[in-house]
Tab-separated table of C-alpha atoms and ligand atoms in Angstrom:
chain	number	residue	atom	x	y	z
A	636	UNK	CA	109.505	122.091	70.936
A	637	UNK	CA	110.245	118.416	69.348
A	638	UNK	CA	106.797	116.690	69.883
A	639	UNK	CA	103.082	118.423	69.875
A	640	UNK	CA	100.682	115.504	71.884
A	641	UNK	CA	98.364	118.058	73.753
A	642	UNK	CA	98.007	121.906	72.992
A	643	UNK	CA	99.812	122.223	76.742
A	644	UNK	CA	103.036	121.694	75.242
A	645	UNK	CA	102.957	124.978	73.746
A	646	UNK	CA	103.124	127.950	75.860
A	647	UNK	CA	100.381	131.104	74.933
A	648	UNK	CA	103.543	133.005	73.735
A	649	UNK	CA	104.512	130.029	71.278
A	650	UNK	CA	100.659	129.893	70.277
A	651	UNK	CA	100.713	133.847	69.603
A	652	UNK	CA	103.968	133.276	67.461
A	653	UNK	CA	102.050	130.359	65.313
A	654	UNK	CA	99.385	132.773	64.663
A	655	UNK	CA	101.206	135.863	63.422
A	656	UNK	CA	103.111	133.259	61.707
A	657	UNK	CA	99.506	132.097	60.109
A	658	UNK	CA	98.597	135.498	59.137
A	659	UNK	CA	102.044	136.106	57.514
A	660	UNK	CA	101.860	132.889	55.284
A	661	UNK	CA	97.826	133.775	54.264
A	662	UNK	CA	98.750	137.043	53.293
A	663	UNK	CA	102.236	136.400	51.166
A	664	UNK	CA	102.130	132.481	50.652
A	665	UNK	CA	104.690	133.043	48.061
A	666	UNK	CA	107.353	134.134	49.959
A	667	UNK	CA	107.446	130.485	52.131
A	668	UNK	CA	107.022	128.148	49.142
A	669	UNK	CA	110.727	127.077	49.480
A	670	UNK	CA	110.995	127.153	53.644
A	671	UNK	CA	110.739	123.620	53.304
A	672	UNK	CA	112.901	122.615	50.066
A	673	UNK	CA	114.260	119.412	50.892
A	674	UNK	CA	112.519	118.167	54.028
A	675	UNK	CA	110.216	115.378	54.221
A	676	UNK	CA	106.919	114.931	55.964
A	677	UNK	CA	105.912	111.610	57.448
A	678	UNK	CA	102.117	110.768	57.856
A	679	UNK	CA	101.565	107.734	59.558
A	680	UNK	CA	97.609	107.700	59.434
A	681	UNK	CA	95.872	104.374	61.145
A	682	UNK	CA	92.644	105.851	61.407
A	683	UNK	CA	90.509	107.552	58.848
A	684	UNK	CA	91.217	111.467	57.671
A	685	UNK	CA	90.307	113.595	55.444
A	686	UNK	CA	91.212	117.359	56.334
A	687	UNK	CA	93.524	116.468	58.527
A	688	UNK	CA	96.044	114.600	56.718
A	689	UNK	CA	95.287	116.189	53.593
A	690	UNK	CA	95.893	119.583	54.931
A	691	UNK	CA	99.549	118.315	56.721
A	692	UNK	CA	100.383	117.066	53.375
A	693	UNK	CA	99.315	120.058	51.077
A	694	UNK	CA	101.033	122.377	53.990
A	695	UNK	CA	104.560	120.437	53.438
A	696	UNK	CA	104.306	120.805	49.504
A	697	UNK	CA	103.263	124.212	49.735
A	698	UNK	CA	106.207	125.035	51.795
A	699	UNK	CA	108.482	122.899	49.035
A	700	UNK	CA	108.826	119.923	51.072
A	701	UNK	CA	108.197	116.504	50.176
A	702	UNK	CA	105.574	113.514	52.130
A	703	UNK	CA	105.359	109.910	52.129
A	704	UNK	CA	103.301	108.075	54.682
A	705	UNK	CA	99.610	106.018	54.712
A	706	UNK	CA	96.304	106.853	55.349
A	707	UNK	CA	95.204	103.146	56.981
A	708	UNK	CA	96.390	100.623	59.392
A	709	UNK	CA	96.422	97.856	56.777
A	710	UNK	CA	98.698	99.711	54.548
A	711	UNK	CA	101.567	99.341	57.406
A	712	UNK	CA	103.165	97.066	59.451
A	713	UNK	CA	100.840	97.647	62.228
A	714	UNK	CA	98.692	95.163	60.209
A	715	UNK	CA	101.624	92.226	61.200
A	716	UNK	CA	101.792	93.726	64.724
A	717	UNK	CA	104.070	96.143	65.045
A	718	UNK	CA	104.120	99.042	67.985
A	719	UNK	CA	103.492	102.075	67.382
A	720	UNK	CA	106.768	103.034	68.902
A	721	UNK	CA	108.706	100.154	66.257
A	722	UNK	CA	106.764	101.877	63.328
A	723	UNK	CA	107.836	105.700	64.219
A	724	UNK	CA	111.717	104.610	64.744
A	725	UNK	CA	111.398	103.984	61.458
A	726	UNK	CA	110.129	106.825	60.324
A	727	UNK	CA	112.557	108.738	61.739
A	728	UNK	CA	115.118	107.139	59.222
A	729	UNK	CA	112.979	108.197	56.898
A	730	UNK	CA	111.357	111.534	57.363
A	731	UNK	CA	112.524	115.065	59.065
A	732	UNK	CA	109.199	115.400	61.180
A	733	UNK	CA	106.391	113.072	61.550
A	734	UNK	CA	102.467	113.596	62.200
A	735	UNK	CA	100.800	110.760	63.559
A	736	UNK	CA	96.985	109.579	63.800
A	737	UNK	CA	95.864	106.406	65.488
A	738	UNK	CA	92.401	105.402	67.289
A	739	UNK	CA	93.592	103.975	70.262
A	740	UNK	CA	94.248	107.018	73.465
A	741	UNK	CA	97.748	107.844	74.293
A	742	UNK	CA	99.168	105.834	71.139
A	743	UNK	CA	101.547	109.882	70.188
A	744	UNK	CA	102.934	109.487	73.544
A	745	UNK	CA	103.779	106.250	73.183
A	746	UNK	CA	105.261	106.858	69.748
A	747	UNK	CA	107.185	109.557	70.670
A	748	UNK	CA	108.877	108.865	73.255
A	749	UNK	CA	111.535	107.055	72.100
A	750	UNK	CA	112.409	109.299	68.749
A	751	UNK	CA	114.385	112.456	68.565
A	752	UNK	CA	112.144	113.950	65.342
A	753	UNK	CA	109.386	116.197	65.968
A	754	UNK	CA	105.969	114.665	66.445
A	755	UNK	CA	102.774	115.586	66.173
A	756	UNK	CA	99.613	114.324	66.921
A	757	UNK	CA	96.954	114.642	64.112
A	758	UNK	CA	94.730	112.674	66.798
A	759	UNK	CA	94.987	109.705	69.440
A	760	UNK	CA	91.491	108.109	69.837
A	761	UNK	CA	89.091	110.364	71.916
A	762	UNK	CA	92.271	112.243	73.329
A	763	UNK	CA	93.706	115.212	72.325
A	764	UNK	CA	93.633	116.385	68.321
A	765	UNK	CA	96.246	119.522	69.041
A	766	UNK	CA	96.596	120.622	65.377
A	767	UNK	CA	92.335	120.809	64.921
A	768	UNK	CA	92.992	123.424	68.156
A	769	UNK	CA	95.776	125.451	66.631
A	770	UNK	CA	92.967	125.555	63.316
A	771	UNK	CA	90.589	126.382	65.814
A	772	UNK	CA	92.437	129.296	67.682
A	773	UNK	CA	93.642	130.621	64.268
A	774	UNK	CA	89.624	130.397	63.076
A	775	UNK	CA	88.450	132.797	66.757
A	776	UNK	CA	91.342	135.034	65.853
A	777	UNK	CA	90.690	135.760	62.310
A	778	UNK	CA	87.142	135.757	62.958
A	779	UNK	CA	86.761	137.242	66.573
A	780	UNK	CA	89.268	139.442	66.927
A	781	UNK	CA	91.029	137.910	70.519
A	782	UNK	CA	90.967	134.758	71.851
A	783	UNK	CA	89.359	136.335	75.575
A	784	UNK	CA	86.714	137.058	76.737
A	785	UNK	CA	84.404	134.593	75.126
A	786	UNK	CA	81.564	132.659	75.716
A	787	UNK	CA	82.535	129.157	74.162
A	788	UNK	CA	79.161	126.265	74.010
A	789	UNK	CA	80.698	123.239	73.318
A	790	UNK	CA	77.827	121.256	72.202
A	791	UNK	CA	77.249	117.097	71.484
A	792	UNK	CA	80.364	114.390	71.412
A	793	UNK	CA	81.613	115.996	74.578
A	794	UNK	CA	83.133	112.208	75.619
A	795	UNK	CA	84.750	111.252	72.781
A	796	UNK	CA	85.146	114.087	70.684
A	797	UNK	CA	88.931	114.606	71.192
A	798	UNK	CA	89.100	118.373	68.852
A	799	UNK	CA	86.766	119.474	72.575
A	800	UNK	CA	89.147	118.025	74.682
A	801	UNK	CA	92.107	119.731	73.194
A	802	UNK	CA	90.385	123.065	72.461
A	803	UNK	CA	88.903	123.408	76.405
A	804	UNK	CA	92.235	122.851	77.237
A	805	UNK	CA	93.910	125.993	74.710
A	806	UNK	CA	91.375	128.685	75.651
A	807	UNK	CA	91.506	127.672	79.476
A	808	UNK	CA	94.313	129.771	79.624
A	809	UNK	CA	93.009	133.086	78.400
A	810	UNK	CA	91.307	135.745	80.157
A	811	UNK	CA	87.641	136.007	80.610
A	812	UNK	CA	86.921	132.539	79.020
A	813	UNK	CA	83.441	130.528	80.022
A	814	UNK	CA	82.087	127.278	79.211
A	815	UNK	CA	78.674	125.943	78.050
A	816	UNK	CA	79.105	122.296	77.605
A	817	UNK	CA	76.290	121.148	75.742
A	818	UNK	CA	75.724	117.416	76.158
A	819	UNK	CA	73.533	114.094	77.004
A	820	UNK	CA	74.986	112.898	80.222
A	821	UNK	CA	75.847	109.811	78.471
A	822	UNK	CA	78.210	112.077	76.612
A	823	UNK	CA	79.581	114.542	79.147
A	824	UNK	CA	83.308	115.872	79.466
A	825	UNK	CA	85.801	112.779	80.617
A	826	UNK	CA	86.773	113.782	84.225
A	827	UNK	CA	90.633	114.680	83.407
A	828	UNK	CA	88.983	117.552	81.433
A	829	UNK	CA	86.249	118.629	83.942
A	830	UNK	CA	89.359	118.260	86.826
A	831	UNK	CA	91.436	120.926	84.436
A	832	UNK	CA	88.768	123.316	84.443
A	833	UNK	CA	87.518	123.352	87.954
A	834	UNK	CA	91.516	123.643	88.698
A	835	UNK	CA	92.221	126.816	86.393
A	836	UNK	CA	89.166	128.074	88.197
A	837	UNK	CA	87.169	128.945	85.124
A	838	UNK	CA	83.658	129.159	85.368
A	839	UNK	CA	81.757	126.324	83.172
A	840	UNK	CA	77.839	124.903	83.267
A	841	UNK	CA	77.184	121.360	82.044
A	842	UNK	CA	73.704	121.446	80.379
A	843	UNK	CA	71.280	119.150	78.440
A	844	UNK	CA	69.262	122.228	76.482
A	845	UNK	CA	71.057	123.723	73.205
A	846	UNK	CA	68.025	126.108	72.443
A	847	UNK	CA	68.045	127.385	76.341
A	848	UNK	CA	71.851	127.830	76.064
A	849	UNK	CA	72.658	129.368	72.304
A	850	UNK	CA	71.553	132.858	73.709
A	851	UNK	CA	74.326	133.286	75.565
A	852	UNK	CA	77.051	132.274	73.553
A	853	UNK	CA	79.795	133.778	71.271
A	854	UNK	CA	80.902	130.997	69.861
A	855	UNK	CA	78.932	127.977	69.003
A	856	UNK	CA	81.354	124.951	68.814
A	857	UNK	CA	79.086	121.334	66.841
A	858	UNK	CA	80.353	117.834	66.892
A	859	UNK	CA	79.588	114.404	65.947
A	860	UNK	CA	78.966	111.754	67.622
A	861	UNK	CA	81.755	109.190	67.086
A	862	UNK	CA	80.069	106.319	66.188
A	863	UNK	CA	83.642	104.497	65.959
A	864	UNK	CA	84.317	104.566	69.682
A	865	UNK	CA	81.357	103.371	71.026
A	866	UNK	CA	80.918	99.599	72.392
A	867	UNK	CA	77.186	99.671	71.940
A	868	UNK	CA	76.017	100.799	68.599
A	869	UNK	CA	72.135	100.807	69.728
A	870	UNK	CA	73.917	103.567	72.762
A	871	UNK	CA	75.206	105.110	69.267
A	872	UNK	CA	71.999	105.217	67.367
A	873	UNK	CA	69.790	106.419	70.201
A	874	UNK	CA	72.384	109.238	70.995
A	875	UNK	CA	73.541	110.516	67.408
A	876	UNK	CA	70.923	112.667	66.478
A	877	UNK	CA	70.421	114.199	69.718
A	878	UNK	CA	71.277	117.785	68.876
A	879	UNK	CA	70.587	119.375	65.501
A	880	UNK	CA	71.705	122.794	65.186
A	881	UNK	CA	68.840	124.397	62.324
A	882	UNK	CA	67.939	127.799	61.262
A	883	UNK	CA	65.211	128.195	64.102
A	884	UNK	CA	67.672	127.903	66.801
A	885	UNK	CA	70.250	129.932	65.186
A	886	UNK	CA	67.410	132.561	65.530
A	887	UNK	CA	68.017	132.713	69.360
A	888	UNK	CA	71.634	132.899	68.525
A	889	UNK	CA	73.687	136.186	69.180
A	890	UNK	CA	73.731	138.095	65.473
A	891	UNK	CA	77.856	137.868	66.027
A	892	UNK	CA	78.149	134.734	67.277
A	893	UNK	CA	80.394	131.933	65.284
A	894	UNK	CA	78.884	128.418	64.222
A	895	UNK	CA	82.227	126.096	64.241
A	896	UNK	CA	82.458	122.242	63.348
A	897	UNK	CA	86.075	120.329	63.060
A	898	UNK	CA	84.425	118.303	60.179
A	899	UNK	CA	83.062	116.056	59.176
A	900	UNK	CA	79.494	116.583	59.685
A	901	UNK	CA	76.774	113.825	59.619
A	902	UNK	CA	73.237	115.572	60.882
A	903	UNK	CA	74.340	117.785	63.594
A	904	UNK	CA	74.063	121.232	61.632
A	905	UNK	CA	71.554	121.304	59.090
A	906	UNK	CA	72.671	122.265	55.556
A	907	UNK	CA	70.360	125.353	55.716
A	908	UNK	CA	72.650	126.669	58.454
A	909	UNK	CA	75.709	126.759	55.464
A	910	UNK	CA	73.901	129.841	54.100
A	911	UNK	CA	74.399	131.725	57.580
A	912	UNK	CA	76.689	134.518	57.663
A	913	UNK	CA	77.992	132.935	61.239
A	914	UNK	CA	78.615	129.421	59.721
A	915	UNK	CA	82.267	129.011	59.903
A	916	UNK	CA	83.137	126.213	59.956
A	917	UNK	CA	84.377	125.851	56.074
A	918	UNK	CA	86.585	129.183	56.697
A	919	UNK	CA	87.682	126.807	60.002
A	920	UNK	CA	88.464	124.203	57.659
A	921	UNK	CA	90.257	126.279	55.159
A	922	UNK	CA	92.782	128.082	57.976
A	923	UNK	CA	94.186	124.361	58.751
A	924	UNK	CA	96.683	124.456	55.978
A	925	UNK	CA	97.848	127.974	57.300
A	926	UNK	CA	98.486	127.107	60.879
A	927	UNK	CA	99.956	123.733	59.743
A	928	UNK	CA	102.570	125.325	57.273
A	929	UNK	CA	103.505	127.816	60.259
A	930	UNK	CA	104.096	124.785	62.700
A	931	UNK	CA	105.855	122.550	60.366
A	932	UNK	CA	108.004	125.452	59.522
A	933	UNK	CA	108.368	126.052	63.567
A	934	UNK	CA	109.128	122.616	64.708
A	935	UNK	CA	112.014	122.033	61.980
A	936	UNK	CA	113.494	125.185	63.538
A	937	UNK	CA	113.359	124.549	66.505
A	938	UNK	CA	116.061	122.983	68.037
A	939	UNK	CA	114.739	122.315	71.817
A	940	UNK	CA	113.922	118.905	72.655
A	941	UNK	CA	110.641	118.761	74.528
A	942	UNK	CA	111.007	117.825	78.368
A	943	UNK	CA	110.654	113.402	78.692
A	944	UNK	CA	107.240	112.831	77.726
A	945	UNK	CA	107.195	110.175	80.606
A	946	UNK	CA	107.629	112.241	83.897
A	947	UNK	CA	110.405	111.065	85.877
A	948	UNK	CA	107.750	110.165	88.913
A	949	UNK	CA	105.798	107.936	87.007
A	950	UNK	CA	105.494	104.823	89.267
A	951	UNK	CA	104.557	101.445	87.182
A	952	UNK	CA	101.140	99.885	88.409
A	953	UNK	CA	98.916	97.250	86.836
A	954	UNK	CA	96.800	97.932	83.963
A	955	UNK	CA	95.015	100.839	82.683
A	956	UNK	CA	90.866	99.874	82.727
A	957	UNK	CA	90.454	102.607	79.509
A	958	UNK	CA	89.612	100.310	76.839
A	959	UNK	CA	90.644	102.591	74.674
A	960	UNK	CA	94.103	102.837	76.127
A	961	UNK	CA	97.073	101.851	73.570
A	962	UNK	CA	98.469	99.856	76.428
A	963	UNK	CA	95.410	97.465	76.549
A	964	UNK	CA	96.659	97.193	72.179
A	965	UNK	CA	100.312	96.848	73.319
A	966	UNK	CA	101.206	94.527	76.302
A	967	UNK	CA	105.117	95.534	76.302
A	968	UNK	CA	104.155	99.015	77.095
A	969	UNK	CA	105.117	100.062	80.926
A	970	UNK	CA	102.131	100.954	82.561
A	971	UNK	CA	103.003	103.907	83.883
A	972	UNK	CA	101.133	106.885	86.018
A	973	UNK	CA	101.729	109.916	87.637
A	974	UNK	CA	99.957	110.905	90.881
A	975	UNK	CA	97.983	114.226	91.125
A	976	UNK	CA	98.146	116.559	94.132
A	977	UNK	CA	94.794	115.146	95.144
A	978	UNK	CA	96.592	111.988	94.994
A	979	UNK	CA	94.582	110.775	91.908
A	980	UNK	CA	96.547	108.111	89.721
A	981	UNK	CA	96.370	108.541	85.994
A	982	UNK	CA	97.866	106.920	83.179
A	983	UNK	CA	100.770	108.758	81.397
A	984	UNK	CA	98.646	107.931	77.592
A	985	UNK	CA	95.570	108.554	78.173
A	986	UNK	CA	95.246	109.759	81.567
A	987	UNK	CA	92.079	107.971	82.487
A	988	UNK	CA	92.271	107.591	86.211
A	989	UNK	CA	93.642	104.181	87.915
A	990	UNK	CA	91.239	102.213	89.699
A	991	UNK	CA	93.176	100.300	90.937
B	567	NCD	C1	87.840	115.596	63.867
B	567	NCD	C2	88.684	114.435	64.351
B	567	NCD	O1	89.267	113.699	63.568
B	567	NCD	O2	88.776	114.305	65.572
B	567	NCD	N1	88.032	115.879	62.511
B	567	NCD	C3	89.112	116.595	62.099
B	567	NCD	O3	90.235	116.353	62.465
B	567	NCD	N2	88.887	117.646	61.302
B	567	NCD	C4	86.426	115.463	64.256
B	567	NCD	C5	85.679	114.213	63.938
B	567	NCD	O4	86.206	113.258	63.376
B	567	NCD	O5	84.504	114.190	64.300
């Protein structure tokens, strides 16, 4: 597997084998601090990180590798205009496997699909954020026990919060799974999501009420609102402090249950919550490294390139009405979409549906 855009491209079995890989490197981190001698790690951050590329970087030294990259948009030639897709060729002169953040949705895809490195995406606007999943899976399995039969409440950003996006769309393939999604309606699931779920045929309820739903739950999953992707910062300050996850409701909470967060936090989970045996979510934050040194180590072995990240029945239509969509930041881009069995359009980036 060459390029990582959605957890989808990796198959449960190559999930399982990232995992044991995880636990291997956490308990004998010695023996892999030279798997990586002589390779070199591209980040190409244009959007604010902290974890994310920080924990991609410490992963390649602590496998013996070496990284060069930036951590803004201004610090590259994006800033004079270049594509995304100009800016990774490059890289690949440069670098033996690239990771890749950028705001705007479908802006991996469109990055990698003209390289022959391995890609990943550390995040693509409110998208997909695969590597936050793998964390996440490694986090449930350490913590958990099995990644089945679970009750998963996804609870706040449910719209733009790509780590939910990605996650739903891991654990919809295991046995036994439900979903609470916890949200304003203003914030609800984007339809590609909700269309996955109803289509796996797992059961999920869309509700407004954390304290009505916590009881139920084994694992209690907190965002934040993104304030960054909304056009109407009044929408923003009116919706960011709708949930707060305190001691009193983690009183109605399952005595097992997990409390996780993808970080950072603003006021969703109150600091009194930290002291919690079932907070998680610094453990969460801590296992990142792990399953990031096990898939740098597995994409530089692998050899097989990932299918065309552009299916071959993509037909070319006008353009795509997500304003979040790289194309509406890159004109040259095809604008391209693939047609469902239902006979529902959506764009090969970000797969918001054609209107048309
Ligand atoms: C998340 C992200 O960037 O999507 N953070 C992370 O990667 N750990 C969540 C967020 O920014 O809210």
């Amino acid at each position: 597997m060459k390029k990582l855009i959605s957890p989808l491209d990796l198959t449960t079995g190559e999930i399982d084998q990232l995992l044991a890989l995880s636990d291997q490197i956490i308990a004998d981190p010695a023996a892999f601090a030279h798997k990586c001698d002589g390779k070199i790690l591209a980040t190409l951050f244009f959007e604010p990180s902290t974890r994310t590329r920080l924990s991609f970087e410490s992963a390649m030294l602590r496998l013996g590798g070496k990284v060069l990259g930036f951590s803004s948009a201004n610090s590259s030639s994006a800033a004079k205009g270049e594509t995304v897709s100009d800016t990774a060729r490059m890289s690949e002169c440069y670098a033996d496997i690239i990771a890749m953040r950028h705001p705007k949705e479908g802006a991996a895809t469109a990055a990698a699909a003209k390289i022959r490195c391995p890609l990943i995406n550390a995040g693509d606007g409110g998208h997909q954020h695969p590597t936050q999943t793998l964390t996440d899976l490694l986090t449930i399995h350490r913590l958990k026990g099995r990644l089945d039969h679970l009750t998963i409440g996804l609870c706040g950003d449910l719209k733009f919060g790509r780590t939910v996006h990605s996650l739903i769309r891991a654990m919809m393939r295991y046995e036994g799974i439900r979903f609470v999604l916890v949200s304003p309606k203003e914030l609800a699931i984007p339809d590609y999501i909700r269309e996955d779920i109803i289509a796996a045929g797992y059961p999920f309820q869309e509700v407004e009420s954390l304290e009505d739903a916590i009881g139920e739950m084994d694992i209690l999953y907190m965002t934040r609102v993104q304030g960054e992707r909304f056009a109407d910062q009044a929408e923003f300050l009116r919706l960011r402090d709708h949930y707060i996850l305190d001691a009193a409701k983690m009183e109605r909470a399952k005595p097992d249950m997990i409390v996780m967060h993808p970080l950072p936090r603003v006021n969703e989970i109150a600091t009194e919550v930290d002291d919690d045996p079932r907070a998680a979510y610094f453990q969460q934050a801590n296992f990142g490294r792990f399953v990031r040194m096990a898939l740098i180590l597995k994409m530089l072995e692998d050899d097989e390139e990932t299918g065309s990240l552009i299916p071959a029945d993509a037909v070319e239509l006008g353009d795509c009405q997500n304003p979040h969509c790289i194309t509406q930041a890159e004109p040259s881009l095809p604008r391209l979409y693939t047609r469902s069995e239902k006979g529902v359009c959506r764009c090969v980036y970000c797969e918001h549906e054609y209107q048309g």
